PDB file of C-alpha atoms and ligand atoms in Angstrom:
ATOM      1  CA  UNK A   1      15.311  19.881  22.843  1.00 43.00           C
ATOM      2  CA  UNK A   2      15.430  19.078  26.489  1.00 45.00           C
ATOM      3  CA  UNK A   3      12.155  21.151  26.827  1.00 46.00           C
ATOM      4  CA  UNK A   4      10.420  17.466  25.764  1.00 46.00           C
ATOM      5  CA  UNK A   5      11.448  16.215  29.280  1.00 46.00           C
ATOM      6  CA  UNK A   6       8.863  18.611  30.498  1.00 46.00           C
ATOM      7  CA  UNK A   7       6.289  17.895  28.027  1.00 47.00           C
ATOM      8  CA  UNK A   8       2.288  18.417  29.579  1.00 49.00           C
ATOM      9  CA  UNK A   9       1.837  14.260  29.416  1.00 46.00           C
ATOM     10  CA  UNK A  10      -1.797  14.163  30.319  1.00 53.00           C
ATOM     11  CA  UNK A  11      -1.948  16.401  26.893  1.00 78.00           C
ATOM     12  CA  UNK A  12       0.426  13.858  24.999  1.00 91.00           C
ATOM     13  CA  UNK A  13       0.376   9.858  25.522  1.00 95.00           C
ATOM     14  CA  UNK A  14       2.793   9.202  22.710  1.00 98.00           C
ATOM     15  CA  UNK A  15       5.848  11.659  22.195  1.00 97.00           C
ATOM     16  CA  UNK A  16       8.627  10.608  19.094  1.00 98.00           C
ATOM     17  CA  UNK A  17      11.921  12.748  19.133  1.00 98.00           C
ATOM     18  CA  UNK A  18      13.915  12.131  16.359  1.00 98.00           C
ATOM     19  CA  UNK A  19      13.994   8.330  16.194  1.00 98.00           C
ATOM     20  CA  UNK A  20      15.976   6.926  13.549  1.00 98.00           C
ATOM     21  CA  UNK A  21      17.053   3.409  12.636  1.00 98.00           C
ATOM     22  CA  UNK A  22      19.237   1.466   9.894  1.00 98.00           C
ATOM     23  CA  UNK A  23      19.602  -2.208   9.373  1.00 98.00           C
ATOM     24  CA  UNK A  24      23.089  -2.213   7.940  1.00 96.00           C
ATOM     25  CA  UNK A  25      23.404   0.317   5.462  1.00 96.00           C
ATOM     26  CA  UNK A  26      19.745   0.282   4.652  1.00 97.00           C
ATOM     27  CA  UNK A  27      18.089   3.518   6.477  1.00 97.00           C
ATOM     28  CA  UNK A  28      14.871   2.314   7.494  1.00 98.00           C
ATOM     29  CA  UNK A  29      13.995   5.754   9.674  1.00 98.00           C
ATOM     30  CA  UNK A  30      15.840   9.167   8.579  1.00 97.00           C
ATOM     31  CA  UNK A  31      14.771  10.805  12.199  1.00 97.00           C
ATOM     32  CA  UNK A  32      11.350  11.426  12.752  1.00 98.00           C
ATOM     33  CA  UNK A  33       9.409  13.543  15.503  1.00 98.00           C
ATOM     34  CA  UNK A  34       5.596  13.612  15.935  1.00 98.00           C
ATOM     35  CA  UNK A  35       3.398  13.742  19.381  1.00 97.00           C
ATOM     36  CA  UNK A  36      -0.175  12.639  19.566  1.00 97.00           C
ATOM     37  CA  UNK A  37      -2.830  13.553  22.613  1.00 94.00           C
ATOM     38  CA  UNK A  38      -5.055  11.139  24.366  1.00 93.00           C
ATOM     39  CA  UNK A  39      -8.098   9.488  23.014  1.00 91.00           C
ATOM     40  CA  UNK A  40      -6.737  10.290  19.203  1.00 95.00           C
ATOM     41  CA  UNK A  41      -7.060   8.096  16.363  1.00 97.00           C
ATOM     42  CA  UNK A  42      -3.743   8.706  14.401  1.00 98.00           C
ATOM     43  CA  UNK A  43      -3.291   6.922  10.881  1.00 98.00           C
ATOM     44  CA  UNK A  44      -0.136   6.022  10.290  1.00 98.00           C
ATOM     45  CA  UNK A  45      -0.232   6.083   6.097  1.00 98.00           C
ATOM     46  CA  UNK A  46       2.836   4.896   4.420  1.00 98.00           C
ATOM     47  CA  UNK A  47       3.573   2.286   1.250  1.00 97.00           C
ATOM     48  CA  UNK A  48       5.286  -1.144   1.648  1.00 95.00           C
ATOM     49  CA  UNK A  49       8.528   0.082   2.846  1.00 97.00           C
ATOM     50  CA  UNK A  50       8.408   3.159   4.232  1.00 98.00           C
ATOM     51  CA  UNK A  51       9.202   2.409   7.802  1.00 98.00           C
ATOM     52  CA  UNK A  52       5.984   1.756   9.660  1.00 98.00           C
ATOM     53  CA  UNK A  53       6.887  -2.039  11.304  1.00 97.00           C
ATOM     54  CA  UNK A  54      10.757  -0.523  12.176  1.00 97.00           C
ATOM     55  CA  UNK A  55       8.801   2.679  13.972  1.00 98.00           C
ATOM     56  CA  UNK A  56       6.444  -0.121  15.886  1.00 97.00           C
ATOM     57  CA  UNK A  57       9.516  -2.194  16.652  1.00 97.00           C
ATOM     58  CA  UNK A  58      11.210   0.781  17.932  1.00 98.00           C
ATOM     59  CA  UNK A  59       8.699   1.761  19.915  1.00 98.00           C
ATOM     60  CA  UNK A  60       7.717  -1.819  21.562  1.00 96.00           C
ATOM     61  CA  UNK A  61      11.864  -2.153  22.328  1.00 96.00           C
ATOM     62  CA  UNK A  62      12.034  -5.243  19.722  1.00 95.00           C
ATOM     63  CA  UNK A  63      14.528  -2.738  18.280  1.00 97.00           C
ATOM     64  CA  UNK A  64      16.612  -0.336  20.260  1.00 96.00           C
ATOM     65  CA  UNK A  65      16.643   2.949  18.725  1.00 95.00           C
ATOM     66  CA  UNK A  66      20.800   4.455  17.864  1.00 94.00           C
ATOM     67  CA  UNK A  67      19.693   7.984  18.215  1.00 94.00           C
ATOM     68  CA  UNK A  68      16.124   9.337  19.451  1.00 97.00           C
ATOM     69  CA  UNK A  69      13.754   9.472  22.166  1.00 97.00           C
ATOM     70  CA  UNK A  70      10.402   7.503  22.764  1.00 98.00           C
ATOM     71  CA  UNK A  71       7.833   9.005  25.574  1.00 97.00           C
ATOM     72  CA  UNK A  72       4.725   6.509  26.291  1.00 97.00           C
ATOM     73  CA  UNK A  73       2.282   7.460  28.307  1.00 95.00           C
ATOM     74  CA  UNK A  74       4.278   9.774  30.671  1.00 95.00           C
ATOM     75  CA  UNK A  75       7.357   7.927  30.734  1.00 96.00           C
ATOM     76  CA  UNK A  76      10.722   7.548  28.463  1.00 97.00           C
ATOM     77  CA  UNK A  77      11.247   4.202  27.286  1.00 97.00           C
ATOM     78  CA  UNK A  78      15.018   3.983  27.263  1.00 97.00           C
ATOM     79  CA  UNK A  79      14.873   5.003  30.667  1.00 97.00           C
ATOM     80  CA  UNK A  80      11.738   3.197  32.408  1.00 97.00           C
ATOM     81  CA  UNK A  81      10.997   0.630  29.772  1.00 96.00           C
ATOM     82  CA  UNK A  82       8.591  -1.838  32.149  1.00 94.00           C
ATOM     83  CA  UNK A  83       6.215   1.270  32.767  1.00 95.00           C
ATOM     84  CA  UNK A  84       6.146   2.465  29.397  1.00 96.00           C
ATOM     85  CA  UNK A  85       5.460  -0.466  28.171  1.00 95.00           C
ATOM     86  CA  UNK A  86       2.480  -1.733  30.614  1.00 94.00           C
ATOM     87  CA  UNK A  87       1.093   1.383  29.283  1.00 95.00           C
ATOM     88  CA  UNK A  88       1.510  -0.003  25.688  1.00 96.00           C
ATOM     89  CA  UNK A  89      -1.034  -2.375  23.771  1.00 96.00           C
ATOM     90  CA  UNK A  90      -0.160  -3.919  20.786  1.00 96.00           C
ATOM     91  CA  UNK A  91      -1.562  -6.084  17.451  1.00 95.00           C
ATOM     92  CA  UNK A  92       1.544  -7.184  15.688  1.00 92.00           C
ATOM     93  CA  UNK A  93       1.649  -7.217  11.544  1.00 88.00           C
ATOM     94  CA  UNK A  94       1.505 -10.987  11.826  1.00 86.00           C
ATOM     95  CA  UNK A  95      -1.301 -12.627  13.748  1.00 84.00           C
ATOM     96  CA  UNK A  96       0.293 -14.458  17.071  1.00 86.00           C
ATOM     97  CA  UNK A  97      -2.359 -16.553  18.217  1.00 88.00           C
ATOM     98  CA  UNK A  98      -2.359 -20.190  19.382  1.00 90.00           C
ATOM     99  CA  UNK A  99      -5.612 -22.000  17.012  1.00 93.00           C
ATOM    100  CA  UNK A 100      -6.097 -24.970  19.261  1.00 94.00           C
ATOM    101  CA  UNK A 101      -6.864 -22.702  21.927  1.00 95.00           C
ATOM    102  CA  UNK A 102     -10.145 -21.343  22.804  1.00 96.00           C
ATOM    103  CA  UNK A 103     -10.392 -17.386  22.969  1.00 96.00           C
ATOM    104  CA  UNK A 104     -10.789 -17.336  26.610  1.00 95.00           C
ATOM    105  CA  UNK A 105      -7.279 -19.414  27.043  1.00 94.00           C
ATOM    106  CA  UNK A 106      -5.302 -17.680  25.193  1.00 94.00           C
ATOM    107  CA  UNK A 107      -6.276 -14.443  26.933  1.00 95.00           C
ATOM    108  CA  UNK A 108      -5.783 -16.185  30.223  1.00 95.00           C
ATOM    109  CA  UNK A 109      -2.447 -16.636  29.576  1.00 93.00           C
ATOM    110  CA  UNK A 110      -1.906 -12.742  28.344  1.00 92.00           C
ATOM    111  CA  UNK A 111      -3.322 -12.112  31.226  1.00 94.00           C
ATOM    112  CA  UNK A 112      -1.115 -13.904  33.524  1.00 94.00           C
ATOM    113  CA  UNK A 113       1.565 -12.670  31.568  1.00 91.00           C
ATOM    114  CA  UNK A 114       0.509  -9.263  32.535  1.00 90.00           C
ATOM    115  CA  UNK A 115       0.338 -10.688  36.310  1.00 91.00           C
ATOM    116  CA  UNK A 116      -3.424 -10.605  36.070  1.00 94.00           C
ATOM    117  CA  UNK A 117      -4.839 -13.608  37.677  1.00 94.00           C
ATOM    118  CA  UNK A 118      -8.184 -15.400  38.558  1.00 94.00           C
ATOM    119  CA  UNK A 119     -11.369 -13.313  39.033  1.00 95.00           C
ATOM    120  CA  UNK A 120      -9.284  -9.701  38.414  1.00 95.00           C
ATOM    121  CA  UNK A 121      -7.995 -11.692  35.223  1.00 95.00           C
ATOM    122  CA  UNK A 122     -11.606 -12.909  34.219  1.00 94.00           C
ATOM    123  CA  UNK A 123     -13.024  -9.493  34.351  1.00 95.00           C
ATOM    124  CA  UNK A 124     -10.698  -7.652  32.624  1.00 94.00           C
ATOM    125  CA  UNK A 125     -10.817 -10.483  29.944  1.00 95.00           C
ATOM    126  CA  UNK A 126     -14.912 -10.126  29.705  1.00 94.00           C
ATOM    127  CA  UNK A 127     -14.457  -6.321  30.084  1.00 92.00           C
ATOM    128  CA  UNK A 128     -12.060  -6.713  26.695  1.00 92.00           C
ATOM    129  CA  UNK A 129     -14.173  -9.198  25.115  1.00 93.00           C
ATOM    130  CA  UNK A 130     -17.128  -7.322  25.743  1.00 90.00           C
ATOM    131  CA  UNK A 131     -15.840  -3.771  23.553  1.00 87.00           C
ATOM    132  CA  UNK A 132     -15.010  -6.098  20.527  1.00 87.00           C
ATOM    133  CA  UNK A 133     -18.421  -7.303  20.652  1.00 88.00           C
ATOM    134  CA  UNK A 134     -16.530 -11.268  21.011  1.00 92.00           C
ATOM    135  CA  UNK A 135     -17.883 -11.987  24.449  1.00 93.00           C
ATOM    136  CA  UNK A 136     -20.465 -14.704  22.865  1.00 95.00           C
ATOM    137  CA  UNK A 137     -17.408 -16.592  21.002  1.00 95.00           C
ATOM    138  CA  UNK A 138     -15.596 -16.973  24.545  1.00 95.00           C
ATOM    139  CA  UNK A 139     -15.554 -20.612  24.536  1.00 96.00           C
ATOM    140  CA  UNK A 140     -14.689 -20.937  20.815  1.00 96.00           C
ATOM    141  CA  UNK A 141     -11.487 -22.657  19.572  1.00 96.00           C
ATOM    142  CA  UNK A 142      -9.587 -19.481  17.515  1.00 95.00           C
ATOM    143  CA  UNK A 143      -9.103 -22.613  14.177  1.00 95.00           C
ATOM    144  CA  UNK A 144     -13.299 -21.928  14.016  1.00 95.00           C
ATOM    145  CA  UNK A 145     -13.030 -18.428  13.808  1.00 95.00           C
ATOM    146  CA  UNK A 146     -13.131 -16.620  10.609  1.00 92.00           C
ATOM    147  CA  UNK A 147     -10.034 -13.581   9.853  1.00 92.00           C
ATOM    148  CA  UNK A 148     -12.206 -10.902  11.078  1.00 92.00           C
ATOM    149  CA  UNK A 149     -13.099 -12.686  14.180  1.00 93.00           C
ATOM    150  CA  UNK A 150      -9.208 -13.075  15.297  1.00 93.00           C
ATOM    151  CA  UNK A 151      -7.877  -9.782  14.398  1.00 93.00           C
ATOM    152  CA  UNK A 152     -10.854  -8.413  16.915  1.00 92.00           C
ATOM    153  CA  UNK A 153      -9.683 -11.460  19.477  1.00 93.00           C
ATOM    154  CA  UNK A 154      -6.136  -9.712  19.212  1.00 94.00           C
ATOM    155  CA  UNK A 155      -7.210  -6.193  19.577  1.00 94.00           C
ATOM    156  CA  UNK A 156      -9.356  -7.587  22.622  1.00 93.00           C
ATOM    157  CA  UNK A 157      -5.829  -9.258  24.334  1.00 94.00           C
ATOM    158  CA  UNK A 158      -4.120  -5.753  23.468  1.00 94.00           C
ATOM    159  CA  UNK A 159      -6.835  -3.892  25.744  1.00 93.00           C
ATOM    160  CA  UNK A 160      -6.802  -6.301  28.678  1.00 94.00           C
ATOM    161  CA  UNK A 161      -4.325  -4.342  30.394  1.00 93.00           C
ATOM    162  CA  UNK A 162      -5.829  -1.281  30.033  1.00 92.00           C
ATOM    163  CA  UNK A 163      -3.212   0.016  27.873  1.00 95.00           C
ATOM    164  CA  UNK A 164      -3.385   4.158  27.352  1.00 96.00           C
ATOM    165  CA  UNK A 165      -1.672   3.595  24.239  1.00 97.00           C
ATOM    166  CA  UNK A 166      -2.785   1.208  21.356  1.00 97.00           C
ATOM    167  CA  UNK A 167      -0.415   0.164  18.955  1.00 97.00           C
ATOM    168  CA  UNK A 168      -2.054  -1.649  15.406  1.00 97.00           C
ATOM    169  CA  UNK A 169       0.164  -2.730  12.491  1.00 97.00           C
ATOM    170  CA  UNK A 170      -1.862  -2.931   9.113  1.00 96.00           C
ATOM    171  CA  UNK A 171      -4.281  -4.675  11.151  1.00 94.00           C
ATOM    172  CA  UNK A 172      -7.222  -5.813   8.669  1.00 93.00           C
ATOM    173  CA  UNK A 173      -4.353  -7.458   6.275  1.00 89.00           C
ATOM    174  CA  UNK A 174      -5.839 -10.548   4.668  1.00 86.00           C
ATOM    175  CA  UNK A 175      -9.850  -9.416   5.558  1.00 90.00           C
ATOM    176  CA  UNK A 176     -12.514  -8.706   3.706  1.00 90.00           C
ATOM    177  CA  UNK A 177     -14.333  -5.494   3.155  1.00 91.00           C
ATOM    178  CA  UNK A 178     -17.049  -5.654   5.535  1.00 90.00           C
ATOM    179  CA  UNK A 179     -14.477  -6.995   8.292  1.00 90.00           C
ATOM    180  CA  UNK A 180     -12.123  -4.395   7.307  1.00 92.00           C
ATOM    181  CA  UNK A 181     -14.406  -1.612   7.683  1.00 92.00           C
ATOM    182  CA  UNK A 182     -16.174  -2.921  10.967  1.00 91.00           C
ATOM    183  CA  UNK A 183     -12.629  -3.169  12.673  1.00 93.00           C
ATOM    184  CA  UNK A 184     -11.645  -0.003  11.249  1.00 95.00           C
ATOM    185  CA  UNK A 185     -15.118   1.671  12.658  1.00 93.00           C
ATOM    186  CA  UNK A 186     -14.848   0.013  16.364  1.00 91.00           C
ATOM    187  CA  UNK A 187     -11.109   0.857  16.595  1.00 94.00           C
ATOM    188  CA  UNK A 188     -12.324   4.649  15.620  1.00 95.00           C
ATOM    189  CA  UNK A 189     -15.116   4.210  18.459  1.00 92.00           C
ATOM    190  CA  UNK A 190     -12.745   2.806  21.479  1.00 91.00           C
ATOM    191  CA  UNK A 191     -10.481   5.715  20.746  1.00 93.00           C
ATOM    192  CA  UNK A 192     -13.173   8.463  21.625  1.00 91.00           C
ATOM    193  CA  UNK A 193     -15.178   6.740  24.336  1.00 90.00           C
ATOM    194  CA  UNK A 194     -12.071   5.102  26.222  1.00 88.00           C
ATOM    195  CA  UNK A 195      -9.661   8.002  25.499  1.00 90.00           C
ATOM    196  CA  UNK A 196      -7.395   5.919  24.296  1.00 95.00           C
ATOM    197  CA  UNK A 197      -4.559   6.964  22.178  1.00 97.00           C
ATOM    198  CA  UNK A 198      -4.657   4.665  18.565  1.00 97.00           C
ATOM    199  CA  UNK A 199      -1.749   4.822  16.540  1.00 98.00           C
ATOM    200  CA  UNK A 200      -3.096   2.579  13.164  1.00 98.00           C
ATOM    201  CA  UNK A 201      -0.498   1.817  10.330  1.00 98.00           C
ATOM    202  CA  UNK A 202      -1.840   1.179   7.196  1.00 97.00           C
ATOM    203  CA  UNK A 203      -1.447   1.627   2.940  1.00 96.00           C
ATOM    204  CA  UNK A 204      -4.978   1.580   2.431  1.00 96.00           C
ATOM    205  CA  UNK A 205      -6.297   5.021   2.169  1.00 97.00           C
ATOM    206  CA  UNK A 206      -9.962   4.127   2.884  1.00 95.00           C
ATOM    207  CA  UNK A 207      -8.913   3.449   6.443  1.00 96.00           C
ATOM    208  CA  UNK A 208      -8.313   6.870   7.342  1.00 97.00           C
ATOM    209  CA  UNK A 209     -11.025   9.287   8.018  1.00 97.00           C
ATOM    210  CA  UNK A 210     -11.118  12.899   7.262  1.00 96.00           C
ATOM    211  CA  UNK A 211     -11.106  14.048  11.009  1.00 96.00           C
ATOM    212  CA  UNK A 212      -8.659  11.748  11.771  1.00 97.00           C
ATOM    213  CA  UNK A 213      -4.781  12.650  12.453  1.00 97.00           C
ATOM    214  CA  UNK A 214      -2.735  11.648   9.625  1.00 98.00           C
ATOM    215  CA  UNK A 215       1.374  10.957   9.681  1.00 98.00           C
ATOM    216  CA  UNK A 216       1.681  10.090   6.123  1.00 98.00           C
ATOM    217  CA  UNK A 217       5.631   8.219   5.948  1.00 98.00           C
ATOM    218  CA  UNK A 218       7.664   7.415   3.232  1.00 98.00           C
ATOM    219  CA  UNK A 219      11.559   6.364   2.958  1.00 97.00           C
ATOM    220  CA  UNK A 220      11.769   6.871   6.214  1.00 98.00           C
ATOM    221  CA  UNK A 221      10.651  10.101   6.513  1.00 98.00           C
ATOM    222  CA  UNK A 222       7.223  11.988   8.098  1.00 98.00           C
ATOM    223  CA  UNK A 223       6.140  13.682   4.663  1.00 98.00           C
ATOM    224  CA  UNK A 224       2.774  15.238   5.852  1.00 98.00           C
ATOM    225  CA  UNK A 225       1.273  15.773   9.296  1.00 98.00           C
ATOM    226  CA  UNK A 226      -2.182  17.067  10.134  1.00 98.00           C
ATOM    227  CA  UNK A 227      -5.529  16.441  10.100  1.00 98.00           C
ATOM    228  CA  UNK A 228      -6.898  14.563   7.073  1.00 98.00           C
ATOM    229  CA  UNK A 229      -8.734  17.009   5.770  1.00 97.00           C
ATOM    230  CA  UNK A 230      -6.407  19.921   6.203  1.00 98.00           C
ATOM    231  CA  UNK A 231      -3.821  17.486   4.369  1.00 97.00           C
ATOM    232  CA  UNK A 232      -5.664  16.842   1.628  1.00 97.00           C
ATOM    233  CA  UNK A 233      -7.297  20.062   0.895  1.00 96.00           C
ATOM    234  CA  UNK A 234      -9.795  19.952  -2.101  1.00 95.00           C
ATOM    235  CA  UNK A 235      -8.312  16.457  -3.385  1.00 97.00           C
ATOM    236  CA  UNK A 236      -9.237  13.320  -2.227  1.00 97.00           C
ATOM    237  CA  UNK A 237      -6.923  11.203  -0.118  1.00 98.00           C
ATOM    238  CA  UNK A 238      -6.113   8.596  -2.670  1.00 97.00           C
ATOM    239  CA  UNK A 239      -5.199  11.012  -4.971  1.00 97.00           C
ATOM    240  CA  UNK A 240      -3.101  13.013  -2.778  1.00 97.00           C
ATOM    241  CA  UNK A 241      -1.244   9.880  -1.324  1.00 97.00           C
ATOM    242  CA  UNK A 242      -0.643   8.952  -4.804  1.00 96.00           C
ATOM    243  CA  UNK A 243       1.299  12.246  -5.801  1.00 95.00           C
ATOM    244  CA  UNK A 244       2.816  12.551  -3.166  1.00 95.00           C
ATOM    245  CA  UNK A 245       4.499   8.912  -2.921  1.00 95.00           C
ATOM    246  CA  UNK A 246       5.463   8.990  -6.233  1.00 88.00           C
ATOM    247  CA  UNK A 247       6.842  12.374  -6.902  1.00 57.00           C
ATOM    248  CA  UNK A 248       8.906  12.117  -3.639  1.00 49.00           C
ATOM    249  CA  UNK A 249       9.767   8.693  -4.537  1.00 45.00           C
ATOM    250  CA  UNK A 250      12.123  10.302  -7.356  1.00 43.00           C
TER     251      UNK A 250
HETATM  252  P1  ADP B   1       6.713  -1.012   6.295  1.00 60.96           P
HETATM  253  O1  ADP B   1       6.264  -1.672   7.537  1.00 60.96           O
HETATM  254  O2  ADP B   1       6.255   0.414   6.174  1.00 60.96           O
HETATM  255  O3  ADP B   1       6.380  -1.793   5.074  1.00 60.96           O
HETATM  256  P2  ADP B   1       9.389  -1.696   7.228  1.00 60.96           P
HETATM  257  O4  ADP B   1       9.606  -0.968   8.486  1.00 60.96           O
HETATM  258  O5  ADP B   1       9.035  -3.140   7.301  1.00 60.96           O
HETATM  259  O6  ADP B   1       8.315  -0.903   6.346  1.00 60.96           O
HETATM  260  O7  ADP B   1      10.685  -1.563   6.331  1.00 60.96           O
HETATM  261  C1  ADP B   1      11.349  -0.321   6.132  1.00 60.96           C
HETATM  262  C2  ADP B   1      12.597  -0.560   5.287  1.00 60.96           C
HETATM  263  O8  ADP B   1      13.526  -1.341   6.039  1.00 60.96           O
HETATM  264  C3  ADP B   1      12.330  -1.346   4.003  1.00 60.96           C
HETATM  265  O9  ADP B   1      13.177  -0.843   3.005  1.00 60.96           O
HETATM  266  C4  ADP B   1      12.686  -2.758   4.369  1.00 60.96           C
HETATM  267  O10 ADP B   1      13.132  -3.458   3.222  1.00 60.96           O
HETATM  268  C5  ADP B   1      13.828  -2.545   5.343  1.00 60.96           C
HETATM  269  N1  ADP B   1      13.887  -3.639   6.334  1.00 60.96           N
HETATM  270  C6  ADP B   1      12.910  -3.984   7.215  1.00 60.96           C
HETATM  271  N2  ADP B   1      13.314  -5.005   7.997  1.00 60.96           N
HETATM  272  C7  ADP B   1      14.589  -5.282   7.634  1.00 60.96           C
HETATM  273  C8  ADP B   1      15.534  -6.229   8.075  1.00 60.96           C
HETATM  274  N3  ADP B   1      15.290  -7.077   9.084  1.00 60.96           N
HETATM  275  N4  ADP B   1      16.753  -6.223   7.455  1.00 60.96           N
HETATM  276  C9  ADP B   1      17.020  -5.367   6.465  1.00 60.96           C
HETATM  277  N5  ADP B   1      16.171  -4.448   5.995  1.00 60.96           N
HETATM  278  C10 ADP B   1      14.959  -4.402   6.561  1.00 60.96           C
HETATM  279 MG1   MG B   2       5.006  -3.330   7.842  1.00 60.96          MG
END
């Protein structure tokens, strides 16, 4: 499919070509293809299992893919890996934070790691702050904050490169409902006002809205892709995720 060389990439930011990955004999991703445009909120819906922290791996180069091709923002991964991935934000499964540091130092030093220094670093790091609504806890240690505070912190240090692509692995893990749904609602918002293209990985179904694209995976493979709502047809989401990860599961 050498056409995908060519592909229109101010129309797609994130472009998946068969990627596939085992550990051992355990086939974690059976080949899977999918392309998503800019300033699109995709939910990636799949149970424990079915691949969704091997595709992220894959596609931040923790992982190195045996067969398949990864396009970020314009540019192949295998072949250009340091621009694809300035062009890549990311919020990990497990939170990676240092506690005895205040919010603003630990995005300093993202910062510098992203060669951003003094007063260019400072804005970009109020700039972040200030679209996760955190620029007041600044100054805070990240031990005082509470779950929902630091999962926005993170998703604040994933944006202060102005990333095109934004990367979130089950993301509101561990918080409660009203944290859950007001990360789940601002991530929704940055996508459409920022034009940034969201890829969200998640089991919970109420995370996933019905205009929202929706890769549902399981085993390893892309089982259903569309939007919501076309997916689900008269049934609710639940419901269809249900039938559809159980009867396949056979
Ligand atoms: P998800 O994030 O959707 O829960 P994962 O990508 O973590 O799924 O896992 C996909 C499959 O690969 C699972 O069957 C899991 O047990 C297996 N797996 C993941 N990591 C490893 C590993 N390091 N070694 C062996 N098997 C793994
Ligand atoms: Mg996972």
């Amino acid at each position: 499919m050498s056409e995908l060389n060519q592909i229109n990439t101010s129309e797609f930011r994130l472009t998946v070509e068969q990627l596939a990955y085992s550990y051992g004999q355990k086939q974690a991703l059976k080949g899977i293809s999918f392309q998503i445009e800019a300033g699109k909120f995709c939910a990636l819906l799949g149970p424990n299992g079915a691949g969704k922290s091997t595709l992220f791996s894959l596609l931040t180069r923790l992982l190195i893919p045996p067969q398949g091709k990864i396009n970020l923002a314009g540019y192949n991964l295998e072949k250009n890996p340091r621009k694809a991935l300035s062009k890549l934000g990311v919020v990990f499964q497990q939170p990676t934070l240092d506690l005895d540091l205040t919010v603003l130092q630990n995005l300093k030093y993202f910062a510098s790691l992203h060669g951003l220094h003094g007063k260019t670093a400072r804005l970009a790091i109020e700039e972040a702050l200030e679209r996760l609504n955190m620029l007041e806890r600044a100054k805070e240690k990240v031990r005082a904050l509470n779950g929902g505070h630091r999962r926005r912190m993170e998703i604040a240090r994933a944006l202060i490169h102005k990333p095109q692509v934004l990367l979130l692995d089950e993301p509101t893990v561990g918080l409660d409902a009203a944290s859950r749904k007001a990360i789940t609602d601002h991530v929704h918002d940055l996508a459409a006002r920022d034009s940034l293209t969201v890829l969200w990985a998640t089991h919970l179904v109420d995370e996933v809205w019905s205009d929202d694209r929706l890769i549902i995976l399981h085993q390893g493979e892309i089982i259903r892709d569309g939007i919501c709502s076309d997916v689900t047809g008269q049934k609710t989401l639940a419901a269809t995720f249900q039938t559809l990860t159980q009867s396949e599961a056979a």
